PDB file of C-alpha atoms in Angstrom:
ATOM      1  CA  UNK D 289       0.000   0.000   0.000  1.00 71.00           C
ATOM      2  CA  UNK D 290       2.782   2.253   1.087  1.00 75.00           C
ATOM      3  CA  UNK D 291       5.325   1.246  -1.202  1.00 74.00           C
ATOM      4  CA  UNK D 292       5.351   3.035  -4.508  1.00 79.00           C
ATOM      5  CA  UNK D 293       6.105   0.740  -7.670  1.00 83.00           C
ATOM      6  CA  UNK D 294       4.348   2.999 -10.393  1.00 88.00           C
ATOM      7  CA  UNK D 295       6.972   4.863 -12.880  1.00 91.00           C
ATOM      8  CA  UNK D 296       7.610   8.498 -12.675  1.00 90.00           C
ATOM      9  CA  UNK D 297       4.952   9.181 -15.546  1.00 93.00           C
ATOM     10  CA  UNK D 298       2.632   6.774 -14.242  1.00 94.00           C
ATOM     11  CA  UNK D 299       2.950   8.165 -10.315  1.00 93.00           C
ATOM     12  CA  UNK D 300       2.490  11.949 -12.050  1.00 95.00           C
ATOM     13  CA  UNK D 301      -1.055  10.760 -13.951  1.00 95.00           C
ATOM     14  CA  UNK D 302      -2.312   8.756 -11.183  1.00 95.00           C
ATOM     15  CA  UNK D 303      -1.386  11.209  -8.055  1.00 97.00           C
ATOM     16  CA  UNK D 304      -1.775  14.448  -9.599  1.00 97.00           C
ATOM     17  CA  UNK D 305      -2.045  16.271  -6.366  1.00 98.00           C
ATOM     18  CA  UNK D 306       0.408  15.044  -4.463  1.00 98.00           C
ATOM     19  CA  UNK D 307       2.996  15.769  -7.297  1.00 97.00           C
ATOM     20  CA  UNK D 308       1.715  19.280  -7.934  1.00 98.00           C
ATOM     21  CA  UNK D 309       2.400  19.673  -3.870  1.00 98.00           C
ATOM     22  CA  UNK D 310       5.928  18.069  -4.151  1.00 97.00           C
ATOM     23  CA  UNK D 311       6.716  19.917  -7.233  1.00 97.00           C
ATOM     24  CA  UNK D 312       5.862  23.210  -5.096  1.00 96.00           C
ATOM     25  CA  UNK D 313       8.106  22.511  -2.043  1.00 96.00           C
ATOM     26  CA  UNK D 314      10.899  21.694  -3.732  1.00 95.00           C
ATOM     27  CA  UNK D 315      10.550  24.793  -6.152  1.00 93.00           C
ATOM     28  CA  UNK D 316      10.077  27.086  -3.934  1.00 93.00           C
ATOM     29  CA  UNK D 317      12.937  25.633  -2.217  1.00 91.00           C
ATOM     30  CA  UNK D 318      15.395  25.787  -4.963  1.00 90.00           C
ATOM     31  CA  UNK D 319      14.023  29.472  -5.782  1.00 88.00           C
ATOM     32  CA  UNK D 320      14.136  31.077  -2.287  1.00 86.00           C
ATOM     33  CA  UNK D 321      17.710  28.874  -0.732  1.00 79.00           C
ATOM     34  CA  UNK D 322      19.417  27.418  -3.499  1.00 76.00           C
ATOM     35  CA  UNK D 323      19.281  30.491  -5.780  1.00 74.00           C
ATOM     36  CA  UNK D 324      18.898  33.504  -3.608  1.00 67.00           C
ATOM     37  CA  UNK D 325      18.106  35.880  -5.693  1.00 78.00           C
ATOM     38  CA  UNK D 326      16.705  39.456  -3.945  1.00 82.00           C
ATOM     39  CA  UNK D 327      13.013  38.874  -5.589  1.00 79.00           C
ATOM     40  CA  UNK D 328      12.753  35.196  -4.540  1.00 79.00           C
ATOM     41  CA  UNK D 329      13.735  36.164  -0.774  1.00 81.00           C
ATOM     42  CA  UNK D 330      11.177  38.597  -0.751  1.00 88.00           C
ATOM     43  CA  UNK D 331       8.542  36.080  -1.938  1.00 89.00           C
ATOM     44  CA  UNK D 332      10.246  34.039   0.922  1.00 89.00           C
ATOM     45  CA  UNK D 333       9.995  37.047   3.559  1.00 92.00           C
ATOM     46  CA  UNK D 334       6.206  37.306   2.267  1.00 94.00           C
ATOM     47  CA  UNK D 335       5.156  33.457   2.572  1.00 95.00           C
ATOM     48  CA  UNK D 336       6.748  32.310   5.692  1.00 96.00           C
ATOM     49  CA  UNK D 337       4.779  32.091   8.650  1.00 97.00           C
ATOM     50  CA  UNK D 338       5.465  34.677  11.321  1.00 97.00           C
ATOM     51  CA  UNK D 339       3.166  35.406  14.349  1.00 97.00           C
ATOM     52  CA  UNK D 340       4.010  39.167  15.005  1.00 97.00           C
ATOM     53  CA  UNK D 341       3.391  40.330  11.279  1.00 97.00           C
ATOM     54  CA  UNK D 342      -0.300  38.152  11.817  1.00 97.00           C
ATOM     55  CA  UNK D 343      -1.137  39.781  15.037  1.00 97.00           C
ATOM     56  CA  UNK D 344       0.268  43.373  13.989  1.00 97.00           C
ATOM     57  CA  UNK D 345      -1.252  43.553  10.233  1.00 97.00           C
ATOM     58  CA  UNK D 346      -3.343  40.544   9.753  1.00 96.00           C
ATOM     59  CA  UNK D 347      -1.529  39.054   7.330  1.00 97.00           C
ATOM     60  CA  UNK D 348      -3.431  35.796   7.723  1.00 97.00           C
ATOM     61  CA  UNK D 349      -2.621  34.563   4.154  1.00 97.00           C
ATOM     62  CA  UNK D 350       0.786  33.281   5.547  1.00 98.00           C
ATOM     63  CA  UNK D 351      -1.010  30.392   7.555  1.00 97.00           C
ATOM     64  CA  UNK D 352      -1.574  29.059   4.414  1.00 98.00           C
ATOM     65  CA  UNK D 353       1.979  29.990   2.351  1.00 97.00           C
ATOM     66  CA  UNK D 354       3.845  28.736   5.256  1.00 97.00           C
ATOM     67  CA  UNK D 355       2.719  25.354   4.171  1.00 98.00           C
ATOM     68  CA  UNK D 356       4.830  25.366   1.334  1.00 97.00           C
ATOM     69  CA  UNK D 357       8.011  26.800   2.287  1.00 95.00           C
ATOM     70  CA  UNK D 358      10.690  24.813   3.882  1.00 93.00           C
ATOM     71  CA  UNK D 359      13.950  25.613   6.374  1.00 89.00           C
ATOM     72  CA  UNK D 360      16.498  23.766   4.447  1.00 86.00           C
ATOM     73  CA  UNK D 361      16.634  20.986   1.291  1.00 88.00           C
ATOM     74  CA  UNK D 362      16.290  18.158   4.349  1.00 90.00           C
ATOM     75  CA  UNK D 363      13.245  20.172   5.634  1.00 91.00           C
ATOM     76  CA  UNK D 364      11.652  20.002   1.839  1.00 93.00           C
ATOM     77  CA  UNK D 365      12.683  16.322   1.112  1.00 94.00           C
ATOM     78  CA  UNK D 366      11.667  14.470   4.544  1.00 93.00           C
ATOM     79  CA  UNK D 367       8.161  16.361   4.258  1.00 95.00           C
ATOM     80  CA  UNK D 368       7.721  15.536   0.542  1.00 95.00           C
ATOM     81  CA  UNK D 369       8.905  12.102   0.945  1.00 94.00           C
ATOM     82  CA  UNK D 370       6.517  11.250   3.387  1.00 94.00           C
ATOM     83  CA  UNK D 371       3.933  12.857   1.148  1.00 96.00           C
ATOM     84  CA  UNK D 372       5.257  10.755  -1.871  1.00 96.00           C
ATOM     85  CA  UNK D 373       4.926   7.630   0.887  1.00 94.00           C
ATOM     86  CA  UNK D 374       1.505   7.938   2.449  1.00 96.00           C
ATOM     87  CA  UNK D 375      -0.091  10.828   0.088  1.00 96.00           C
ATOM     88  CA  UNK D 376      -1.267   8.642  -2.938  1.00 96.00           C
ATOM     89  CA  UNK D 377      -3.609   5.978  -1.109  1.00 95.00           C
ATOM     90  CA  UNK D 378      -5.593   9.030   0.316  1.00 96.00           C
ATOM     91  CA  UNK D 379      -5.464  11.025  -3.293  1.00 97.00           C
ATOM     92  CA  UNK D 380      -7.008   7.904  -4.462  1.00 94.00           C
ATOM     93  CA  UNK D 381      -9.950   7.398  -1.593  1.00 93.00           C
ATOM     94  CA  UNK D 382     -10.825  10.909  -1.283  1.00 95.00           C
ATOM     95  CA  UNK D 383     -10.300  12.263  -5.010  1.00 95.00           C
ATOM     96  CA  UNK D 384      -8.555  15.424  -5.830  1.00 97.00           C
ATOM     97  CA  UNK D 385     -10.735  17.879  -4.031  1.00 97.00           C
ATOM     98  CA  UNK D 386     -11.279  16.464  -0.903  1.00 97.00           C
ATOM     99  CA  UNK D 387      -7.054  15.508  -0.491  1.00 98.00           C
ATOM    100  CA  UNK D 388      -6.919  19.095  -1.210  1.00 98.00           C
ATOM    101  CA  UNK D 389      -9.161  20.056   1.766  1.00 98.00           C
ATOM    102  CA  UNK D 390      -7.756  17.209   4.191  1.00 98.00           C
ATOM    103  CA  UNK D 391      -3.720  18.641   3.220  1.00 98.00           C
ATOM    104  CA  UNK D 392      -4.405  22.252   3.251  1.00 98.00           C
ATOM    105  CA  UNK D 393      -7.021  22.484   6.085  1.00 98.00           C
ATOM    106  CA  UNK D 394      -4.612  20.115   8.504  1.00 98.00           C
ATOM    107  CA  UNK D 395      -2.112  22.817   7.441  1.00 98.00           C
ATOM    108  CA  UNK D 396      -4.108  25.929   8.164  1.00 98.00           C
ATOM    109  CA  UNK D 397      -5.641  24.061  11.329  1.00 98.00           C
ATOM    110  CA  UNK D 398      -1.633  23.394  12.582  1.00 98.00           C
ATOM    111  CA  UNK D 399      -0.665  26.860  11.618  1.00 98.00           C
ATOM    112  CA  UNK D 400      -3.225  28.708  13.257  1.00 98.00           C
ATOM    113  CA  UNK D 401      -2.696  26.521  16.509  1.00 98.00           C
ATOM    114  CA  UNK D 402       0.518  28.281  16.026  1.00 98.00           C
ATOM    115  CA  UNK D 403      -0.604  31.471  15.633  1.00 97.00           C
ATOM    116  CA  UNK D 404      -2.730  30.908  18.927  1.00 97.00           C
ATOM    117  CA  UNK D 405      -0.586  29.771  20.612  1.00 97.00           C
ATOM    118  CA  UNK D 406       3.107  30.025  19.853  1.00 95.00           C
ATOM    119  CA  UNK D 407       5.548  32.939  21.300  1.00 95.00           C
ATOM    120  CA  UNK D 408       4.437  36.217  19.389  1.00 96.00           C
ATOM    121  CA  UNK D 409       7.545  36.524  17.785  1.00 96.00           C
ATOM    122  CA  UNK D 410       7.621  32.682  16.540  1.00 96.00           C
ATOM    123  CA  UNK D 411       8.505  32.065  12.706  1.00 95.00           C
ATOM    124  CA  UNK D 412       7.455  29.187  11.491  1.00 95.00           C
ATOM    125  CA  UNK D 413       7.889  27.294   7.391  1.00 95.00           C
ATOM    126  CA  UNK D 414       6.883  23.852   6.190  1.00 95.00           C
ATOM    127  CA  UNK D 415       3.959  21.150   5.346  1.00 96.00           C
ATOM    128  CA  UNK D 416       4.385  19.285   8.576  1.00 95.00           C
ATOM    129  CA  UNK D 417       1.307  20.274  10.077  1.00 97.00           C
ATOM    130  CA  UNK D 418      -0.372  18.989   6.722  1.00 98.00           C
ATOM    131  CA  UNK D 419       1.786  15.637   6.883  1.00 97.00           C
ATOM    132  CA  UNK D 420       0.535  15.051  10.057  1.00 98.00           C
ATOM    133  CA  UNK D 421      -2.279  15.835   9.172  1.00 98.00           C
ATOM    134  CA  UNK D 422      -2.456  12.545   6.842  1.00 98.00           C
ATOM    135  CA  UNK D 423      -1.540  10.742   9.744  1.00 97.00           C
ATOM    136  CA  UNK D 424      -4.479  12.132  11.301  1.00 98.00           C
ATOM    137  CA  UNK D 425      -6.557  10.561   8.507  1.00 97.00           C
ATOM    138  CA  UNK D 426      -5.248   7.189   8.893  1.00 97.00           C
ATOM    139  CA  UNK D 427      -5.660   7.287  12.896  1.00 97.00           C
ATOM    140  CA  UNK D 428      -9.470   7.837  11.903  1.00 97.00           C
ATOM    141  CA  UNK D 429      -9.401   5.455   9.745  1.00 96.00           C
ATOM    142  CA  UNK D 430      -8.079   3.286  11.895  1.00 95.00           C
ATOM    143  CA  UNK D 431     -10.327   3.761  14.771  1.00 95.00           C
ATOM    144  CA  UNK D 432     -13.965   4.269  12.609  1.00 94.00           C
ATOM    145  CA  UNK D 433     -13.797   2.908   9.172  1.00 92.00           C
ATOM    146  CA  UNK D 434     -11.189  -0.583  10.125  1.00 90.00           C
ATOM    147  CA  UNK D 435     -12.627  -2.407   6.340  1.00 89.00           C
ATOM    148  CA  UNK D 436     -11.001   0.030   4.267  1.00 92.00           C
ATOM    149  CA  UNK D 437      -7.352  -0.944   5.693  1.00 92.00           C
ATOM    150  CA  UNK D 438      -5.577  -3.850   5.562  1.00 91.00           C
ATOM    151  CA  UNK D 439      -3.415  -5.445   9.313  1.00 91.00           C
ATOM    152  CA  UNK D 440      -0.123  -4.879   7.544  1.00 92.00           C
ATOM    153  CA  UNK D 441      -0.494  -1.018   6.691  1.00 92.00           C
ATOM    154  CA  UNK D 442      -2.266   0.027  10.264  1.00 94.00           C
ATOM    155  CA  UNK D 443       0.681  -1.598  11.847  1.00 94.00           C
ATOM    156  CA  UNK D 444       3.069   0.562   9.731  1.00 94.00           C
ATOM    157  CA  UNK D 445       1.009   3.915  10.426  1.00 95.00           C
ATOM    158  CA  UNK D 446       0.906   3.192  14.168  1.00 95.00           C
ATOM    159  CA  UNK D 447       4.477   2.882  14.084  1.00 95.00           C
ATOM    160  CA  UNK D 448       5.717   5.799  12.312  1.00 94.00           C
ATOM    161  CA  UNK D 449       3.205   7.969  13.720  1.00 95.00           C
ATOM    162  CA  UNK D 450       4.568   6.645  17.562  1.00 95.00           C
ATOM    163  CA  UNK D 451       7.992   7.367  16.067  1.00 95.00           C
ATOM    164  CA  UNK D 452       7.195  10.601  14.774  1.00 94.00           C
ATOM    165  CA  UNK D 453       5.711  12.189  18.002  1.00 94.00           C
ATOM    166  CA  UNK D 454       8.632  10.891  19.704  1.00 94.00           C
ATOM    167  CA  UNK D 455      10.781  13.196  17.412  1.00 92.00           C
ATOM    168  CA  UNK D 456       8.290  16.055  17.707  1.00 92.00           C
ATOM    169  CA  UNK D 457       9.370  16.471  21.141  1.00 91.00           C
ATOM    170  CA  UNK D 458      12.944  15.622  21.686  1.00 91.00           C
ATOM    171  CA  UNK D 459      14.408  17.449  18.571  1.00 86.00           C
ATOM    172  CA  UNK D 460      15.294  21.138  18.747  1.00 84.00           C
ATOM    173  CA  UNK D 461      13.329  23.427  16.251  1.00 84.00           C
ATOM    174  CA  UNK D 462      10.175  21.340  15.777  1.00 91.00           C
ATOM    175  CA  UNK D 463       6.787  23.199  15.954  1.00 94.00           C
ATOM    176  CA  UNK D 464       4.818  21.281  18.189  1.00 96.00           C
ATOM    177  CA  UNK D 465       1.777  23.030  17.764  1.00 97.00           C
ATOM    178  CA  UNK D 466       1.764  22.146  14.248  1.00 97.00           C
ATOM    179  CA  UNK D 467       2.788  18.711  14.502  1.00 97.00           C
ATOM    180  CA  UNK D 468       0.221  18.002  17.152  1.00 97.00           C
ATOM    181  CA  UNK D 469      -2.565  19.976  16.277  1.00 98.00           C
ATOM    182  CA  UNK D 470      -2.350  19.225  12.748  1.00 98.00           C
ATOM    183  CA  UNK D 471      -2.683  15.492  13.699  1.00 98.00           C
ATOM    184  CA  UNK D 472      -5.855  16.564  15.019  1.00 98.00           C
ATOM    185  CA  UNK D 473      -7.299  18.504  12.298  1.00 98.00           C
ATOM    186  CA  UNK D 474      -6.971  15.556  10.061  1.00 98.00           C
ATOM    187  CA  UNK D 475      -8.260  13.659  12.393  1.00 98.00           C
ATOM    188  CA  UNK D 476     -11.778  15.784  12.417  1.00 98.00           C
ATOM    189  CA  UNK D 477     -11.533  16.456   8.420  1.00 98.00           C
ATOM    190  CA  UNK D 478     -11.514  12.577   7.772  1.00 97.00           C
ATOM    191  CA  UNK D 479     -14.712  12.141   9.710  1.00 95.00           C
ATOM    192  CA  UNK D 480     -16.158  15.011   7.439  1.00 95.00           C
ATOM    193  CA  UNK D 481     -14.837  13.545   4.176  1.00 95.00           C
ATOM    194  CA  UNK D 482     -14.567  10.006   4.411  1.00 93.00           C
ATOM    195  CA  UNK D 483     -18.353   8.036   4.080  1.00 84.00           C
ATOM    196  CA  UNK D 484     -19.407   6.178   6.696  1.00 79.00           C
ATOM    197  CA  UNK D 485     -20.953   3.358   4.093  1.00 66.00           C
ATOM    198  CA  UNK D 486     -17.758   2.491   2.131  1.00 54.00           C
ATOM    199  CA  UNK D 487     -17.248  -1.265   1.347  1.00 51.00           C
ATOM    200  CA  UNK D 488     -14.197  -1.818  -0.537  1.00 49.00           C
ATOM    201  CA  UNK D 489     -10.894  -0.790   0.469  1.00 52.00           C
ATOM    202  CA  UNK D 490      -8.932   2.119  -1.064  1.00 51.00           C
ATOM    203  CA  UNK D 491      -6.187  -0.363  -2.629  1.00 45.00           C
TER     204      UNK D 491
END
């Protein structure tokens, strides 16, 4: 389920979202870090999530940018990895528009827990709120709709989801507001946009 055998034309046709979302990381990436050119660091300086500039002129757009910008090439790879790992079986379930809504509104959901609640001069870049937010997803899943996953994947979810709150809280410079309340926002999305009556599995 998690492991990817589909070519790199065949993953772009069948995943569309996901790859559009990777392709966007790792862009902006290159284009604000790798080539730091004066106009891509202000695009940088504009998307980036930062809790004074919020609070002071309600520039609430950037708890939705911040999503997509990344401290660092390892920042951008790990998060689009796992989005390349556990992304496509939900693209598939959900369809386009609702993977949309479950990424985006774990992000927003993570982000503005941030906002809330982190230090008022807290800045703050990358789609872990939204990964997490998948992870979210699959807890529901999980808990309230066990026929659409299989022993093998639940124990691999459980795992790296133990694994990865472990790590939210031991390593320096992780946003644990995002992290945790992202989990939860995917949590609450899946129960909006995942049927009750499904009865095949997603794979």
């Amino acid at each position: 389920m998690f492991f990817r055998t589909e070519s790199f034309q065949q993953f772009l046709k069948f995943y569309p979202i996901v790859s559009i979302i990777v392709g966007i990381n790792l862009g902006l990436w290159l284009l604000t870090e790798f080539l730091p050119i004066p106009f891509f660091e202000s695009i940088r300086a504009l998307g980036v999530g930062n809790n004074f500039l919020i609070e002071v002129n309600n520039e609430y757009w950037r708890v939705v940018t911040a999503i997509f910008f990344h401290y660092g090439l390892f920042h951008a790879l790990f998060n689009s990895f796992s989005l390349v790992l556990f992304g496509p079986p939900l693209e598939r379930m959900l369809g386009k528009v609702k993977f949309i809504i479950l990424y985006v509104g774990a992000g927003v959901i993570g982000n503005l827990a941030t906002f809330w609640l982190g230090h008022i001069f807290l800045q703050h870049a990358g789609a872990s709120g939204a990964v997490f937010g998948i992870f979210g997803a699959y807890l529901f899943i999980i808990f309230f709709r066990k026929h659409l996953i299989d022993y093998q994947s639940k124990q691999i979810i459980v795992v790296i989801l133990v694994i990865a709150l472990i790590m939210t809280f031991i390593r320096p410079g992780i946003n644990e507001f995002a992290h945790i309340f992202g989990l939860i926002g995917g949590f609450a999305l899946a129960n909006l946009l995942i049927p009750e009556k499904r009865n095949t599995r997603w794979i």
